[in-house]
PDB file of C-alpha atoms in Angstrom:
ATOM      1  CA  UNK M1456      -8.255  11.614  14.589  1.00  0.00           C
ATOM      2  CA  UNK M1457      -4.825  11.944  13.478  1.00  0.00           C
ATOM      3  CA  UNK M1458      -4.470  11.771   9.518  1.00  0.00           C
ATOM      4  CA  UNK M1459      -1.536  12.157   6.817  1.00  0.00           C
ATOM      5  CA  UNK M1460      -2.255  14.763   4.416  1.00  0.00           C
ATOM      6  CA  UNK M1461      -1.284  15.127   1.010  1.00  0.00           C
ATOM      7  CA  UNK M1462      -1.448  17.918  -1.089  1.00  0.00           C
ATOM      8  CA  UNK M1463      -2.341  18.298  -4.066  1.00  0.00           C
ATOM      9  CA  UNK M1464      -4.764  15.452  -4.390  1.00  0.00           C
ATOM     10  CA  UNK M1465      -4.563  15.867  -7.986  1.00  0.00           C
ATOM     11  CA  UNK M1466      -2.839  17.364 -10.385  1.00  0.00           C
ATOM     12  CA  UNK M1467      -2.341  17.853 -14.501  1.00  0.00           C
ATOM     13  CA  UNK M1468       0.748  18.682 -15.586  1.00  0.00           C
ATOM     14  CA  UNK M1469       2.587  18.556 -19.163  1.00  0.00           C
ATOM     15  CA  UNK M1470       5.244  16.644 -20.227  1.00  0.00           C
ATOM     16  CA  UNK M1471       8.439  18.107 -18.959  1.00  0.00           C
ATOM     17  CA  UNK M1472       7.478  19.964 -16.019  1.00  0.00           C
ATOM     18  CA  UNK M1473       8.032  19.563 -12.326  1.00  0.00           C
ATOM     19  CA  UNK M1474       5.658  18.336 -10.652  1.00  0.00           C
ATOM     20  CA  UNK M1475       5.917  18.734  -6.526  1.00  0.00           C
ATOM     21  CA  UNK M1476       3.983  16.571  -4.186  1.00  0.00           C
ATOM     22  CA  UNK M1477       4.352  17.270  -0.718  1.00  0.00           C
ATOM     23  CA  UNK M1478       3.029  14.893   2.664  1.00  0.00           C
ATOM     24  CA  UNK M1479       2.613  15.832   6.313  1.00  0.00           C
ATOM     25  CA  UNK M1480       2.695  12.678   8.159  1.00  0.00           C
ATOM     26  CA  UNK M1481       0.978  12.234  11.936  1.00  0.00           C
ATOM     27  CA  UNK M1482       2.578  13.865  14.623  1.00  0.00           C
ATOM     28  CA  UNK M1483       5.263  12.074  16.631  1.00  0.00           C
ATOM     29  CA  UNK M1484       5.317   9.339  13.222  1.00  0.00           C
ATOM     30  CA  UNK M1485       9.386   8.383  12.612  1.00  0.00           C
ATOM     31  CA  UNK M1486       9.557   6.442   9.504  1.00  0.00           C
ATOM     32  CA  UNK M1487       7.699   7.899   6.423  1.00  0.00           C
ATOM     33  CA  UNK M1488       7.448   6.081   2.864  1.00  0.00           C
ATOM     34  CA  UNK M1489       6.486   6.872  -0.669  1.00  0.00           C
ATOM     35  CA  UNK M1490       4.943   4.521  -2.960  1.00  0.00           C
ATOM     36  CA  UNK M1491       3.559   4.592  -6.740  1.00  0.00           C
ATOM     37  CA  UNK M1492       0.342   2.555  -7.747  1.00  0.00           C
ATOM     38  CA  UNK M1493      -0.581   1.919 -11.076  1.00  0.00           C
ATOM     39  CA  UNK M1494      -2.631  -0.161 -12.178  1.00  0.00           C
ATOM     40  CA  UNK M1495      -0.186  -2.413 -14.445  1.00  0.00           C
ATOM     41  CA  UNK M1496       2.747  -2.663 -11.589  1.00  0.00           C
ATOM     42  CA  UNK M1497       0.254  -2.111  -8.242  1.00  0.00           C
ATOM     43  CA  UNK M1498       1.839  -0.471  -5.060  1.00  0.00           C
ATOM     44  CA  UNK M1499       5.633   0.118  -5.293  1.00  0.00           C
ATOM     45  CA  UNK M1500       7.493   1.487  -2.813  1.00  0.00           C
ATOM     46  CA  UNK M1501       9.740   4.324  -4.003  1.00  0.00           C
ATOM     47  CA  UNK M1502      11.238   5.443  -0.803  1.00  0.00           C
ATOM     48  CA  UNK M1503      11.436   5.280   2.491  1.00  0.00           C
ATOM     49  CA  UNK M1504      12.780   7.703   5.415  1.00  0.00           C
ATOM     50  CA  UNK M1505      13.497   6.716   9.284  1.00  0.00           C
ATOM     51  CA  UNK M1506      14.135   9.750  11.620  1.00  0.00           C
ATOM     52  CA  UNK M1507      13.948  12.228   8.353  1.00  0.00           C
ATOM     53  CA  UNK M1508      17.108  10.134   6.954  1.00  0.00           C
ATOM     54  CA  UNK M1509      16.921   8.478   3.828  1.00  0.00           C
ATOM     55  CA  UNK M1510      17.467   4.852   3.992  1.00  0.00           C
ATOM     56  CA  UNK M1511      15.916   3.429   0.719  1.00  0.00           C
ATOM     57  CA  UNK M1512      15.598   5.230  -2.310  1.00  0.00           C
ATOM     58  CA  UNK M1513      15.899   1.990  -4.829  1.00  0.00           C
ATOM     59  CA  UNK M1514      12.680   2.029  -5.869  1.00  0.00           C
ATOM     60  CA  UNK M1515      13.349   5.768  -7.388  1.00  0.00           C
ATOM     61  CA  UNK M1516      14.462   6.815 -10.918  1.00  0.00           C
ATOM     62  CA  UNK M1517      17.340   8.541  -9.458  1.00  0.00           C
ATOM     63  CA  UNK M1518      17.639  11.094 -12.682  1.00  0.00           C
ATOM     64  CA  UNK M1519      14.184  12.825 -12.597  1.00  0.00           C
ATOM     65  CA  UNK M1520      12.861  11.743  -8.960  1.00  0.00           C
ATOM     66  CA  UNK M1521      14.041  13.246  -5.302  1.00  0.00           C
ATOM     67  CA  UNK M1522      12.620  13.086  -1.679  1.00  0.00           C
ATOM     68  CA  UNK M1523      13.641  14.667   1.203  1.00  0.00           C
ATOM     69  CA  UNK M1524      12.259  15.685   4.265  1.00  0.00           C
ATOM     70  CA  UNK M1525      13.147  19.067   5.178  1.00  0.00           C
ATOM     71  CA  UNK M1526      12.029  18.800   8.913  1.00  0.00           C
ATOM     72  CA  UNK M1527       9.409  16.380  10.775  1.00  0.00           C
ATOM     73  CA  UNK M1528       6.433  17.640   9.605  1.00  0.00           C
ATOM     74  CA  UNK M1529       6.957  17.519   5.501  1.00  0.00           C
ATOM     75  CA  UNK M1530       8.029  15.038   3.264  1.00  0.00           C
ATOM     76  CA  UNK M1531       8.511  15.778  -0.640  1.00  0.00           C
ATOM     77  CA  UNK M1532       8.535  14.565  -3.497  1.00  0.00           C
ATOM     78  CA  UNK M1533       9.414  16.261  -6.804  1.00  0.00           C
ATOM     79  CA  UNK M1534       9.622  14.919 -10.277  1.00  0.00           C
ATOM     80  CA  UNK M1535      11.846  17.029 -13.036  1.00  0.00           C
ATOM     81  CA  UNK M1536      11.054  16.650 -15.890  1.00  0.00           C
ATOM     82  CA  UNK M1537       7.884  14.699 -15.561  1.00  0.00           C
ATOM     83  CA  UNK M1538       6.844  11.915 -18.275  1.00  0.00           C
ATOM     84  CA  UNK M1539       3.321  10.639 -19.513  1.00  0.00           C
ATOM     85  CA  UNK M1540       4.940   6.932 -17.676  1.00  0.00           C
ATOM     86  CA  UNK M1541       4.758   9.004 -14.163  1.00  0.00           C
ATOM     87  CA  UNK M1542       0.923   9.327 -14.499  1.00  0.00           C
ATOM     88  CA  UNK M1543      -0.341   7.258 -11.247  1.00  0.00           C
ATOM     89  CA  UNK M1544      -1.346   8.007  -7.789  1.00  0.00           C
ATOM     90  CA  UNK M1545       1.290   8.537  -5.153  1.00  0.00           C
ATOM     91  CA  UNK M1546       0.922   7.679  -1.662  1.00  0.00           C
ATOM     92  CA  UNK M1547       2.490   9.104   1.187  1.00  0.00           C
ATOM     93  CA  UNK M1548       2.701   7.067   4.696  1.00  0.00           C
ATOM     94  CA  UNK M1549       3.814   7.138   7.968  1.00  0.00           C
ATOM     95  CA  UNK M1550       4.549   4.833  11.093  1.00  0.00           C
ATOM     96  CA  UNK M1551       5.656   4.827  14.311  1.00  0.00           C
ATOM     97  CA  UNK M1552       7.874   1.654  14.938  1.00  0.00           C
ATOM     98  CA  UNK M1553       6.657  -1.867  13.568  1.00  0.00           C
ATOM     99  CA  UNK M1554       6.376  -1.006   9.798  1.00  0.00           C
ATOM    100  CA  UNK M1555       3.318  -3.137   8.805  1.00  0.00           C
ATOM    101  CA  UNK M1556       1.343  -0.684  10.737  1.00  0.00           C
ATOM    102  CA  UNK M1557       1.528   2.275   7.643  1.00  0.00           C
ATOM    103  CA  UNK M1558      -0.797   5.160   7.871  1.00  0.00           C
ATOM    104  CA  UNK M1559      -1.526   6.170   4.237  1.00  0.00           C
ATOM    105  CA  UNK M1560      -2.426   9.266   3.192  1.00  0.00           C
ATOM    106  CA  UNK M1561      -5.090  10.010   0.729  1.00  0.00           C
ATOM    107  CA  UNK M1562      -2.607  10.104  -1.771  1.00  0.00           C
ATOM    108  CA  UNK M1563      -2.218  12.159  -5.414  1.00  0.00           C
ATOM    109  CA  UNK M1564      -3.121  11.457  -8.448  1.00  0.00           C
ATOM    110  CA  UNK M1565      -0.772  12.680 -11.111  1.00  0.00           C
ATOM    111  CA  UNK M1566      -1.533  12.970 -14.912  1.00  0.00           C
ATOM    112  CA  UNK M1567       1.087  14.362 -16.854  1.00  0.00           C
ATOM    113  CA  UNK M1568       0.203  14.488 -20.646  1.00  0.00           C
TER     114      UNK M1568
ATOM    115  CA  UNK F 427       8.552 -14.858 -10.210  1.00  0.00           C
ATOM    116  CA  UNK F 428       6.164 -11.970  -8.183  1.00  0.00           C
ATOM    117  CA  UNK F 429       6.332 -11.944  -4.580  1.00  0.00           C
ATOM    118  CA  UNK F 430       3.649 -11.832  -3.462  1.00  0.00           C
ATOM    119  CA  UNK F 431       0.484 -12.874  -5.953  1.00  0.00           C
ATOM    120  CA  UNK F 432      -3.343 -12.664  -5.705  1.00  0.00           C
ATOM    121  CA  UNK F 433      -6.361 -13.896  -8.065  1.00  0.00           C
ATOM    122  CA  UNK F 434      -7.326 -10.385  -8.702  1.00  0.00           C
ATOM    123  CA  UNK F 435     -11.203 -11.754  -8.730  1.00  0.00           C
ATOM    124  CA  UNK F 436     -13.356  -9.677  -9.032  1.00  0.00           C
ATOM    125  CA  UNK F 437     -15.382 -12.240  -6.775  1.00  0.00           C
ATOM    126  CA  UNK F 438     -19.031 -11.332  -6.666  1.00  0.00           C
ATOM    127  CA  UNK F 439     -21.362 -11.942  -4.107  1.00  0.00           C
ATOM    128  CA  UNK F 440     -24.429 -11.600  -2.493  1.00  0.00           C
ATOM    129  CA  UNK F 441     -25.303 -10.042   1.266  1.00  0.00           C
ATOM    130  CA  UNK F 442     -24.810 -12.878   3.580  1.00  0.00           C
ATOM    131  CA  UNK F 443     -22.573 -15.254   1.707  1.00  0.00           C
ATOM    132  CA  UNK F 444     -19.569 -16.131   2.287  1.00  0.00           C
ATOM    133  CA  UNK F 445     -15.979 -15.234   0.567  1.00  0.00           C
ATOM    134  CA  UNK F 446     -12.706 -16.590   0.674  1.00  0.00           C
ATOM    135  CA  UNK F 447      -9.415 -16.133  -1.781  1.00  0.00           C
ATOM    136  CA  UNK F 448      -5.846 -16.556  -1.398  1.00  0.00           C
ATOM    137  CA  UNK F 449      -2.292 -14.902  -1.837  1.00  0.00           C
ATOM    138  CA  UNK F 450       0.798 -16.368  -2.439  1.00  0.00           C
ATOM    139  CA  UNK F 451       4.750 -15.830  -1.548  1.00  0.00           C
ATOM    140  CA  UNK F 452       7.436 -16.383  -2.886  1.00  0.00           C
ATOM    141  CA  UNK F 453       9.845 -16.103   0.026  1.00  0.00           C
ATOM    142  CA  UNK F 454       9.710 -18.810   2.075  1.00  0.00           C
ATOM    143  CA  UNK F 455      11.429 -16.800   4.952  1.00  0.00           C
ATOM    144  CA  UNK F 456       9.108 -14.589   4.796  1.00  0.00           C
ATOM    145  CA  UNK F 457       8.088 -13.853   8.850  1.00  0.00           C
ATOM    146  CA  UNK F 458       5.216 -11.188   8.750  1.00  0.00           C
ATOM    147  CA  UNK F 459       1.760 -11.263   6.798  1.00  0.00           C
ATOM    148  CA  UNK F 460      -1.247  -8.506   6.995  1.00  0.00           C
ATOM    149  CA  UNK F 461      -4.081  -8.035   4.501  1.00  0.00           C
ATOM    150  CA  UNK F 462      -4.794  -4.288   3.812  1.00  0.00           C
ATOM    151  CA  UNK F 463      -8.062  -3.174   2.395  1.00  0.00           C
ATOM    152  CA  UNK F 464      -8.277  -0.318  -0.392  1.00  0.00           C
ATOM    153  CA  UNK F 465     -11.884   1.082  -1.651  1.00  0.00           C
ATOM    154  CA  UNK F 466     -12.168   2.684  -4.212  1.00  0.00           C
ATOM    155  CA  UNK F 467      -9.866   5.453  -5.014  1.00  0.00           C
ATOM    156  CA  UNK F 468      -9.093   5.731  -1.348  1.00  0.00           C
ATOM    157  CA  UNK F 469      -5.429   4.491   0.008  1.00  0.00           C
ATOM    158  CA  UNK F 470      -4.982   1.166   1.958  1.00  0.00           C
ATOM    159  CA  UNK F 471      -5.773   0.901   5.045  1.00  0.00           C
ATOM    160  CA  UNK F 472      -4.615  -1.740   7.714  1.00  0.00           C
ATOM    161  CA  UNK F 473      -7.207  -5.061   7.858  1.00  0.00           C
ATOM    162  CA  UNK F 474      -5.021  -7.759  10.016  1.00  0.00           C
ATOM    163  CA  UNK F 475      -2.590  -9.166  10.790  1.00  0.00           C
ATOM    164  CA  UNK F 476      -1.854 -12.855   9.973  1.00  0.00           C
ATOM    165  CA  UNK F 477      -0.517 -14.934  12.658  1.00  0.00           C
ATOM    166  CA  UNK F 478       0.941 -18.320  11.993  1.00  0.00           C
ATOM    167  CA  UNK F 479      -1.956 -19.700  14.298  1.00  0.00           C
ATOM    168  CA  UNK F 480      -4.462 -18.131  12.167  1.00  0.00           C
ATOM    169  CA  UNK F 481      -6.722 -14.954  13.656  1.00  0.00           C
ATOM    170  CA  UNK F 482     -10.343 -14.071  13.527  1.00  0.00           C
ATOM    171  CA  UNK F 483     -11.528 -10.403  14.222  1.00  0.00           C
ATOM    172  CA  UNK F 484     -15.365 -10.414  13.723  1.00  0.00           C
ATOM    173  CA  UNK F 485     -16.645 -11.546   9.991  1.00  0.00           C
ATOM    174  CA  UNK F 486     -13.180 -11.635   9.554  1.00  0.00           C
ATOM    175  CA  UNK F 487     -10.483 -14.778   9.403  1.00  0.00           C
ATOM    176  CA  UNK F 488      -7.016 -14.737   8.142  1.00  0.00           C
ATOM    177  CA  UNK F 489      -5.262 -18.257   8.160  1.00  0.00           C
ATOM    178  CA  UNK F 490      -1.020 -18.728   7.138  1.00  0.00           C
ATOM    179  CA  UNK F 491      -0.143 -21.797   5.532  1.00  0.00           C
ATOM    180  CA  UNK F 492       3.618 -21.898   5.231  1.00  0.00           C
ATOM    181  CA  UNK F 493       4.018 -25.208   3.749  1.00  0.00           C
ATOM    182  CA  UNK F 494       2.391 -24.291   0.797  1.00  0.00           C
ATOM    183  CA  UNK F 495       3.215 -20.756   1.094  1.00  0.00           C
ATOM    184  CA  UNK F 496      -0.014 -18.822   0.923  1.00  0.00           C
ATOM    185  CA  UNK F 497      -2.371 -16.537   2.853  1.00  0.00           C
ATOM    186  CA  UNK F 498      -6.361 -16.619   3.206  1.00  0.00           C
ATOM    187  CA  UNK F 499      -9.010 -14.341   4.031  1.00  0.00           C
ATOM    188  CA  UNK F 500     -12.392 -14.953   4.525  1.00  0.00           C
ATOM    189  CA  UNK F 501     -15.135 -13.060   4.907  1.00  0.00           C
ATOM    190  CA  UNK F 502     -18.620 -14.543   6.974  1.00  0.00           C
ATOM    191  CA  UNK F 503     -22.038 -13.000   6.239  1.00  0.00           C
ATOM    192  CA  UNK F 504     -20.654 -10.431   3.801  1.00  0.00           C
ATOM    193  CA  UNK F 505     -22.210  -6.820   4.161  1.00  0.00           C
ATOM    194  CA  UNK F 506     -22.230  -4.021   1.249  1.00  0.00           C
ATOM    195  CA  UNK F 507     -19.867  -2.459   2.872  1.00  0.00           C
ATOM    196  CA  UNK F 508     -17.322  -5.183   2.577  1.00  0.00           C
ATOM    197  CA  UNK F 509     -16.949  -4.512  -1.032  1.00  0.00           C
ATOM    198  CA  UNK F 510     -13.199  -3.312  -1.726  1.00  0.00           C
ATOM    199  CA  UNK F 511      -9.982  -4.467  -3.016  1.00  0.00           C
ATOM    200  CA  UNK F 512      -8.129  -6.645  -0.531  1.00  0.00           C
ATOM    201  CA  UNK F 513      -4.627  -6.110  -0.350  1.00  0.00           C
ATOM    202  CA  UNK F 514      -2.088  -8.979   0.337  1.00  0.00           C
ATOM    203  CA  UNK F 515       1.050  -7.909   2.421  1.00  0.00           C
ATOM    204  CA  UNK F 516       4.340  -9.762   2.712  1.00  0.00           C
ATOM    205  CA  UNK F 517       7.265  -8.228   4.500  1.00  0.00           C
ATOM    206  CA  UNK F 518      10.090 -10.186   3.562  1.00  0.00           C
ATOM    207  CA  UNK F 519      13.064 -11.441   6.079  1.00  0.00           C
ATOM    208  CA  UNK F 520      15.318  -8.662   6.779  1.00  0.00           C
ATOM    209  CA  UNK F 521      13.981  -5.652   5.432  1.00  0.00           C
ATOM    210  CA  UNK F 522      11.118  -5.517   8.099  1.00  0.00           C
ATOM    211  CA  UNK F 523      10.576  -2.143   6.539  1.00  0.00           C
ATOM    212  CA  UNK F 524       9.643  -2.635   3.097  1.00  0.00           C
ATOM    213  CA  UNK F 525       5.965  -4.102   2.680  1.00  0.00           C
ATOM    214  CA  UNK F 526       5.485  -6.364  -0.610  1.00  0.00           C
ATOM    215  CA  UNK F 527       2.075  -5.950  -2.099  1.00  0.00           C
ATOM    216  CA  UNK F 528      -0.143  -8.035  -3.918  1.00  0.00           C
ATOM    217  CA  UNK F 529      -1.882  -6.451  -6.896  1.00  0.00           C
ATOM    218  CA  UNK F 530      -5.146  -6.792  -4.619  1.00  0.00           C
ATOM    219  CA  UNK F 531      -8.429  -9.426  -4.701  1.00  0.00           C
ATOM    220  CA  UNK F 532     -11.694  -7.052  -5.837  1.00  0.00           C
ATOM    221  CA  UNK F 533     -14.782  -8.255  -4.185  1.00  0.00           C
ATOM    222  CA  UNK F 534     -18.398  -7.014  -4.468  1.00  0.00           C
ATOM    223  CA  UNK F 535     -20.641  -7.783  -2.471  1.00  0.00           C
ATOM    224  CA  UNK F 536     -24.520  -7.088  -4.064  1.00  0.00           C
ATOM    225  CA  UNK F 537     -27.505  -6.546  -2.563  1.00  0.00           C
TER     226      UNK F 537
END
């Protein structure tokens, strides 16, 4: 049963530091996305990748957060410097094709304090 | 104006009744509609698909209405094992990537 895996499911981290979350999404998958929930603002897509190319990063803060997806198999995402705000889960999915059919992956729940 | 907007409930129930709620859009051109399900601290998963004819799977019945704009799900002899957050899904019209979600519909079902 093909998954996407997260790592690390959670993590606390203090103001200021980088914080790395990284996502391995199901084997043959082409399109990959990143989204935020909190509870206040719900699930928000921050990016999204097709073919390991960037295509939509609007949903980012472009001055502290980056993906990229170094080859097939592993999509990041880091945060530098991190801010009590980020505190949320993250979700990493993946899809083949039609994109209402996401795979999420268990995602990671950030605290930074 | 939200996209896409839910009554986040929660709507309690007992086994065996029924359930129903509704989401809204605000894109009218709006093409593609799917409710995901979420339990509790545990990502989304796909539920359905909603199909401008409406679509049963099971206990399960999503409906489109696209004159007034909204979405229903409703849920026949309700089990435990129903109880989750429902998640509303819009994709608008030409970014068939990007999935618009509801803030969600919690619903318990109690023994």
């Amino acid at each position: 049963d093909a998954r996407v895996t997260q790592t690390p499911r959670d993590k606390v981290t203090e103001m200021g530091q980088e914080v790395t979350m990284r996502c391995q999404p199901i084997l043959g998958h082409n399109t990959v996305f990143w989204y935020r929930q909190t509870m206040m603002q719900g699930l928000e897509l921050l990016a999204y990748f097709r073919n390991r190319a960037p295509l939509d990063d609007s949903g980012m803060p472009k001055d502290r957060f980056s993906a990229e997806m170094p080859d097939a198999t592993l999509a990041t995402l880091k945060i530098q410097p991190s801010e009590p705000r980020d505190s949320a889960v993250y979700f990493c999915a993946s899809g083949l094709g039609r994109s209402e059919t996401q795979y999420f992956g268990p995602g990671t729940r950030l605290l930074v304090l | 104006r939200k996209e896409v907007e839910q009554d986040p409930g929660p709507f309690n129930v007992p086994e065996g009744a029924t359930v129903a709620f509704n989401c809204t859009y605000s894109n009218s051109a709006s093409q593609s509609f799917f409710w995901y399900r979420q339990d509790c601290r545990k990502e989304p998963k796909l539920l359905m698909s909603v199909y401008s004819s409406g679509n049963e799977d099971g206990r399960f019945t999503a409906q489109l209405n696209r004159a007034s704009q909204y979405i229903s799900l409703l849920i026949r002899d309700s089990k435990l094992s129903d109880s989750a957050t429902y998640l509303c899904v819009v994709i608008p019209p030409l970014v068939d990537y990007k999935l618009s979600f509801g803030a969600g519909t919690t619903v318990t079902v109690r023994a």
